[in-house]
Each structure stands twice: as structure tokens, then as C-alpha cells.
Short mmCIF file of C-alpha atoms in Angstrom, two decimals:
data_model
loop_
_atom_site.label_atom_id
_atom_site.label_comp_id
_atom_site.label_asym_id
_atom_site.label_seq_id
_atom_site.Cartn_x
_atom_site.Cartn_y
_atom_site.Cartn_z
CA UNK Y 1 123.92 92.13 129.39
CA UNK Y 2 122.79 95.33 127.30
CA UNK Y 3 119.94 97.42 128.46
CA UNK Y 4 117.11 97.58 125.89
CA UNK Y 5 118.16 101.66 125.49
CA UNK Y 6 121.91 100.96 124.30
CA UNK Y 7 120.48 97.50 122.51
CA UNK Y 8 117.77 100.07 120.27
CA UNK Y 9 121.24 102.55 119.66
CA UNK Y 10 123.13 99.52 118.29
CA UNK Y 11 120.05 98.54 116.40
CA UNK Y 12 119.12 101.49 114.71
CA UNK Y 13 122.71 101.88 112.62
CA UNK Y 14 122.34 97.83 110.95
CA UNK Y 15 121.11 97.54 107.58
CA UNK Y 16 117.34 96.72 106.86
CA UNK Y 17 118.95 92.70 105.98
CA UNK Y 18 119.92 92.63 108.85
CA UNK Y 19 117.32 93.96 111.10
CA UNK Y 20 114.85 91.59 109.40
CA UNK Y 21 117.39 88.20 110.53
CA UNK Y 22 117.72 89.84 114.41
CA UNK Y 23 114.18 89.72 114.63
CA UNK Y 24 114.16 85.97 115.47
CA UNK Y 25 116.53 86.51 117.66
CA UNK Y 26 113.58 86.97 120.63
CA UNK Y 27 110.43 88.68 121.12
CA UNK Y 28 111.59 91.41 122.31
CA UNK Y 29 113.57 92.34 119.42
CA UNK Y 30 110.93 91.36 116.73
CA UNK Y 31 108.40 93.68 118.36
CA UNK Y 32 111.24 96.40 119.15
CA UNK Y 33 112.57 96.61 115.59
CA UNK Y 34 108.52 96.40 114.04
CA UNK Y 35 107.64 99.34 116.36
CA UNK Y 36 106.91 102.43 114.38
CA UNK Y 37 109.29 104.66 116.71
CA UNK Y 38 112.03 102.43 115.72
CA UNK Y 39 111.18 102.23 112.11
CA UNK Y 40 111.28 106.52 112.28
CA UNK Y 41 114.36 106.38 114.48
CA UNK Y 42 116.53 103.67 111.94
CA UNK Y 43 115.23 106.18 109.04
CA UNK Y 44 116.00 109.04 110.35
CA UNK Y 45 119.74 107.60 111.52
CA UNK Y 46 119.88 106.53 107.71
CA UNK Y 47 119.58 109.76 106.36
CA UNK Y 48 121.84 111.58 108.04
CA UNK Y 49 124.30 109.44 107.68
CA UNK Y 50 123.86 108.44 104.47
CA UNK Y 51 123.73 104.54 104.73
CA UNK Y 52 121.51 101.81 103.00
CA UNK Y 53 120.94 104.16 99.55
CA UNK Y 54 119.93 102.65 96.19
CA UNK Y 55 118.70 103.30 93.13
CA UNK Y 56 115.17 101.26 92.13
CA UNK Y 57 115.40 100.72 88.16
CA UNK Y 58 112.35 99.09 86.28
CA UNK Y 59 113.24 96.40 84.15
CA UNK Y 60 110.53 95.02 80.99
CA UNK Y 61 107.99 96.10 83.56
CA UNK Y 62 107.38 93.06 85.31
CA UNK Y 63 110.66 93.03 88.11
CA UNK Y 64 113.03 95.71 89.09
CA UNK Y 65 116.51 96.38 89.70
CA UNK Y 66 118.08 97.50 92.70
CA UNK Y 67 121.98 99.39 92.69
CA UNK Y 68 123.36 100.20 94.98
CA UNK Y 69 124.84 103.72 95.73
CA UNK Y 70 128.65 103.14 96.81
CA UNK Y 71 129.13 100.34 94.48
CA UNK Y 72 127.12 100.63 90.85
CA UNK Y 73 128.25 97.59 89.85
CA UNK Y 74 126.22 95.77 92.37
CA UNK Y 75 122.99 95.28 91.27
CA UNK Y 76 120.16 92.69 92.05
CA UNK Y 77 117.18 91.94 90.59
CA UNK Y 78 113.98 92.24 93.11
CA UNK Y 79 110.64 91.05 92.08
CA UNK Y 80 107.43 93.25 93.31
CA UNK Y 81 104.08 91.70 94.11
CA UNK Y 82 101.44 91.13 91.93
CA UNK Y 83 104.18 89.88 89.04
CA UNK Y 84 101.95 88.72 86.54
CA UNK Y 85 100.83 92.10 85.16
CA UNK Y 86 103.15 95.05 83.97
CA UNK Y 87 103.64 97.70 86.47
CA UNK Y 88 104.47 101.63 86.81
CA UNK Y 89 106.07 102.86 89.86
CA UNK Y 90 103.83 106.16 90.59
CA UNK Y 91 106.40 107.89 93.35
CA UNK Y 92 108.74 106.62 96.69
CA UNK Y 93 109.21 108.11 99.35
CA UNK Y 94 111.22 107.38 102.25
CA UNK Y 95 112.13 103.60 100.98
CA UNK Y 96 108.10 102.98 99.97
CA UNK Y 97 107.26 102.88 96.44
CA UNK Y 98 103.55 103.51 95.11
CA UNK Y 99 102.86 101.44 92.28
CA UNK Y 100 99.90 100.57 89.82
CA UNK Y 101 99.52 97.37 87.47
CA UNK Y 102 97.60 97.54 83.97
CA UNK Y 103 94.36 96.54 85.73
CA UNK Y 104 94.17 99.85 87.89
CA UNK Y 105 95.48 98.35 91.38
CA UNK Y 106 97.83 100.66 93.02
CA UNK Y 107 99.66 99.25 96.61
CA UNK Y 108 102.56 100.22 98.48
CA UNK Y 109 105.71 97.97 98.57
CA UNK Y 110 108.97 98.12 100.68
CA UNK Y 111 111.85 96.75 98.30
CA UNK Y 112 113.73 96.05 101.63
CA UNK Y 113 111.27 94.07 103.98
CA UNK Y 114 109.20 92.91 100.39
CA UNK Y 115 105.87 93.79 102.65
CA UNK Y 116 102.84 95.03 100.44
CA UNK Y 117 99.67 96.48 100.94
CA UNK Y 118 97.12 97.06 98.67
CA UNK Y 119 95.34 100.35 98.20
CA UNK Y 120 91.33 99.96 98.53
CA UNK Y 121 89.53 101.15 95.11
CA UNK Y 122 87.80 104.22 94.89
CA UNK Y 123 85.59 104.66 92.04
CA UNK Y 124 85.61 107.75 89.51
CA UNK Y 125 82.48 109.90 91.06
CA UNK Y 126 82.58 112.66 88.60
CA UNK Y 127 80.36 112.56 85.43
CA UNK Y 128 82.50 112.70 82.44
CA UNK Y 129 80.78 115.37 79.58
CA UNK Y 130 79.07 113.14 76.41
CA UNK Y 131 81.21 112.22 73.90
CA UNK Y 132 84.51 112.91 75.74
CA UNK Y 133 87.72 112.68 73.63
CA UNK Y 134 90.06 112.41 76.63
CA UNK Y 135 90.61 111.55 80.24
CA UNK Y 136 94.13 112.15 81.49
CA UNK Y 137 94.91 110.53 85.29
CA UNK Y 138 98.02 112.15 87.35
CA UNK Y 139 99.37 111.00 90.83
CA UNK Y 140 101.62 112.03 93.51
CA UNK Y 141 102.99 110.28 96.18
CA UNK Y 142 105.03 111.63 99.70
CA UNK Y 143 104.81 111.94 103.59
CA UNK Y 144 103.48 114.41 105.43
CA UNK Y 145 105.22 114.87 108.31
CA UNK Y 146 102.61 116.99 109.86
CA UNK Y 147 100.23 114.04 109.71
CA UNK Y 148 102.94 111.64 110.17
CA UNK Y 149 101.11 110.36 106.86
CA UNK Y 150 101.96 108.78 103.61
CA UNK Y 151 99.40 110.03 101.16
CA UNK Y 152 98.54 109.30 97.88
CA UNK Y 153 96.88 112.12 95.43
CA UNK Y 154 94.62 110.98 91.94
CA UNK Y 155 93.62 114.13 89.68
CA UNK Y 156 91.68 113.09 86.26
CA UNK Y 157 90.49 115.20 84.04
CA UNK Y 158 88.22 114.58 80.77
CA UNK Y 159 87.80 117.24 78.09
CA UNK Y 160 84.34 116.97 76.11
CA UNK Y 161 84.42 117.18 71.97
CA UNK Y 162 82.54 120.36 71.82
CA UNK Y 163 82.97 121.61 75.61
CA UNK Y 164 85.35 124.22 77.47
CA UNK Y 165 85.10 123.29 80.57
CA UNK Y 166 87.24 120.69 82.05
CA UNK Y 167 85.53 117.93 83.88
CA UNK Y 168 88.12 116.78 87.31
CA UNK Y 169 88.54 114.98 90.39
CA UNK Y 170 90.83 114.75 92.67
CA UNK Y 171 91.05 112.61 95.99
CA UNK Y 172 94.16 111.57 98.10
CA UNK Y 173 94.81 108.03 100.24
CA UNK Y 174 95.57 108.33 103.87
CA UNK Y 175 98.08 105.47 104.67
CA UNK Y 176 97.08 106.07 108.14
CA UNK Y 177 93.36 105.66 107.44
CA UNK Y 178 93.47 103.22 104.83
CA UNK Y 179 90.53 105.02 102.85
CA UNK Y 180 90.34 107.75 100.07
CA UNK Y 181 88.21 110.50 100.17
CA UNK Y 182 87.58 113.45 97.62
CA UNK Y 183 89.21 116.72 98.08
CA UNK Y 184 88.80 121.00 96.84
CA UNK Y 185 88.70 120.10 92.74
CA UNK Y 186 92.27 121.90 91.14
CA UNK Y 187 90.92 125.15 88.76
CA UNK Y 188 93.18 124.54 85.91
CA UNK Y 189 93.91 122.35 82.81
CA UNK Y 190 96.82 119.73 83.57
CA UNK Y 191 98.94 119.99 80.13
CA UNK Y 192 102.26 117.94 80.59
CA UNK Y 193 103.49 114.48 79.67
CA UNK Y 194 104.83 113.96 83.22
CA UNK Y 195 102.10 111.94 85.26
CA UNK Y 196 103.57 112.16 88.41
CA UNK Y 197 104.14 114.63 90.97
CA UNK Y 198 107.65 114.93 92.38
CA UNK Y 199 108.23 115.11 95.90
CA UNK Y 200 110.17 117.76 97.84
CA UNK Y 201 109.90 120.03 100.73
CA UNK Y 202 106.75 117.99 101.86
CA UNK Y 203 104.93 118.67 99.01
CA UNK Y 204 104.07 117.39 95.35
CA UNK Y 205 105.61 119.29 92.09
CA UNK Y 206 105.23 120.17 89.20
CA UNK Y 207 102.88 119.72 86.74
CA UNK Y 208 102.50 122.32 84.55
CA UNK Y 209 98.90 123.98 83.68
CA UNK Y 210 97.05 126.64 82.00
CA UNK Y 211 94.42 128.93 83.65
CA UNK Y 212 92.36 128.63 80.25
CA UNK Y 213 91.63 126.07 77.91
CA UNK Y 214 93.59 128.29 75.45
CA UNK Y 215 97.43 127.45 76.00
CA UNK Y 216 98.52 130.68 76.08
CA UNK Y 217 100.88 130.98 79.53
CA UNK Y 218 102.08 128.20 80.79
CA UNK Y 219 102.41 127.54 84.85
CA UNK Y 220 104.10 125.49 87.43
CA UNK Y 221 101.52 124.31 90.16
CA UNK Y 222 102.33 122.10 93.10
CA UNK Y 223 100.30 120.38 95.70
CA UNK Y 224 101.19 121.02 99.78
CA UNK Y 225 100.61 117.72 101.57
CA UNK Y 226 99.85 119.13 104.73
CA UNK Y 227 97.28 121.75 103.90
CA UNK Y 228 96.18 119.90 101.00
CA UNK Y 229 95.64 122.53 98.74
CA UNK Y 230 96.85 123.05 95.03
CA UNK Y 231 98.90 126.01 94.62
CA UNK Y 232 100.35 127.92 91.89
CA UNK Y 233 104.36 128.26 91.86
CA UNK Y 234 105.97 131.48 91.26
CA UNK Y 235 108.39 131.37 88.72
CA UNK Y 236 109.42 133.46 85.75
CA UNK Y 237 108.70 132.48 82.25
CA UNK Y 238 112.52 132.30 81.12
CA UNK Y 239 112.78 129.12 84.07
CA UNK Y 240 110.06 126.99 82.87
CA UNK Y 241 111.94 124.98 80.78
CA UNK Y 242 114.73 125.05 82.95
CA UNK Y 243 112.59 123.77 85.81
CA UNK Y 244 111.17 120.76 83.58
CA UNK Y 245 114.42 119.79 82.25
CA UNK Y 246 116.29 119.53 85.57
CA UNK Y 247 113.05 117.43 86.72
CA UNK Y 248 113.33 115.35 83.70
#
């Protein structure tokens, strides 16, 4: 007979497969192996030792592929919820990805359990200028291990036909919570084909911006998930488009 202590130290270094068939093995384990200490503990043991990584591919939209790491000629095709509309993956973190169908809904989904959640809506609450000619939407998604949150961040933007001044929004999801709420607006113009924000060092990169509706320097800015504050990014001009092509 194992004690529950060694039993958790054997647990932790299985695969996700096979946690998910030991936990009908009892009660004990099910609730063990669903406890959110030993969901950070088998993550933590994962990364450092490099186990249980593959690469999510999207494939016509609607389903994914999944290859794996040590062998790329192992691939398998996994099917995300909601499979009726076409789908964008808008950032993963940790095993999660955040994703968004054609009609708007964004949820959460875990490739290797297959659990989903569904984020609630949140409606746009800034008034967009008359005649607008565009509305551009950007998102970034990580964990804050301050928090010990996943959040989600929305920035849109709409430009009037014969205004300046750039009408925004931007709000971040709470995992933890379960609700959005509006955060401190951004004070620049998001110019950049990337939509998403790109996770590292626990916070969200880079979009690039100008201070002024003219185009005339271009900046990096990134978004610090445990403040929760937009910042600029200090970089010289001659690593721009070094910057954008390593993160393309």
C-alpha cells in the first residue's frame, strides 16, 4: 500500500491520457488528480521536464490537428466544441487555448481533457463616431501568475470618416471570476495585421502603434498582465522589423 504523498509523486509524471483513465480508478484519485494543486503540480513537472509537448495546427477551420513534439509524424486530428461554425484560435497558454467562432463566442478549451467553457458576452459600451469607416478588434490571451489567473484582453478601436480621434475599449476576462470588466483605455492607434497578442514573460506583446493618427514612428507596445497596464516597449528603430519577423 502507497501513501497518498508517494501515490500524488507517481501521479504527477503520467501523461494527461492517462491521468484522465486513473481517475475511475476510486474517489480518491478522481478528486486528487481534478484538484487544482495537482493540476499546477503535473504542469509544472511537465515543463521542466519537457514531457507531453505538441503542436495545435488548424485545419479548414472547423477541427484541428495535434503533432506531437518527439515524433512529427504522429499526428491526430481533434475536434473543438462548437464544430458547426469556423473558428480562430485567439492565444494558449499553458495547454488552454482561447478561441472565437464567426458568431462572436469566444471559450476556453483543453485539447487534452476536451473540457470547455464558454466566455460570458460583454457588450461593446463605447459609442462608435457617425459614419465610422472602421472598427479593428485585437486580443490577448496568458496567465498571470500573480493572480494565479488566466485572463483574456479585447481592445477595439473605430476610426470616424472625417475624425482624428480614435474611438477604443478595452476590457479583460478573469477566468477566476468568470466576468469581464472594462479597464484604463490604451492612448494610441493599433496599426498591425497581427490580432493577437503574444505571450511571454507574463505579459502580452506586440502590437505595434503610433502615438498620432499620422504614421510617422512606429512602436512596439505590450500589455503586463499583472498590473494591467499598456506599456510602451523600448526598442530601437533598426529592430522593428526584426522583432515582427521573428514573431511572425
Amino acid at each position: 500500500t502507497l501513501s497518498h504523498d508517494l501515490t500524488i509523486e507517481i501521479l504527477r509524471g503520467l501523461s494527461v491520457k492517462d491521468l484522465l483513465r486513473f481517475k475511475c480508478v476510486s474517489k480518491l484519485w478522481c478528486s486528487s488528480i481534478d484538484d487544482p494543486y495537482f493540476i499546477k503540480l503535473h504542469l509544472s513537472h511537465s515543463l521542466k521536464t519537457n514531457t507531453n509537448h505538441s503542436l495545435i495546427l488548424r485545419r479548414w477551420g472547423y477541427d484541428f490537428l495535434s503533432v506531437n513534439y518527439d515524433s512529427l509524424k504522429t499526428t491526430q486530428i481533434i475536434n473543438p466544441p462548437l464544430t458547426n461554425s469556423p473558428i480562430k484560435i485567439l492565444g494558449s497558454c499553458n495547454g488552454l487555448l482561447a478561441l472565437i467562432d464567426d458568431k462572436d463566442r469566444i471559450f476556453l478549451w483543453n485539447p487534452s481533457t476536451r473540457k470547455s467553457q464558454v466566455l460570458p458576452s460583454t457588450e461593446i459600451v463605447f459609442s462608435s463616431p457617425s459614419g465610422y469607416i472602421a472598427r479593428s478588434t485585437y486580443y490577448g490571451f496568458g496567465y498571470d501568475p500573480i493572480s494565479d489567473d488566466y485572463k483574456l484582453v479585447r481592445m477595439i478601436q473605430s476610426y470616424g470618416l472625417h475624425d482624428e480621434n480614435v474611438h477604443s475599449e478595452a476590457k479583460i476576462y478573469s477566468l477566476r471570476s468568470n466576468r469581464w470588466r472594462r479597464i484604463k483605455d490604451f492612448c494610441f492607434y493599433l496599426n498591425f495585421s497581427r490580432e493577437f497578442g503574444i505571450l511571454a514573460n507574463n505579459a502580452l506583446h506586440y502590437w505595434m502603434v503610433f502615438r498620432s493618427p499620422e504614421p510617422l514612428n512606429k512602436e512596439l507596445v505590450g500589455f503586463d498582465l499583472g498590473s494591467e497596464e499598456f506599456r510602451f516597449l523600448e526598442l530601437p528603430d533598426c529592430y522593428l522589423d526584426e522583432a515582427f519577423f521573428f514573431l511572425t
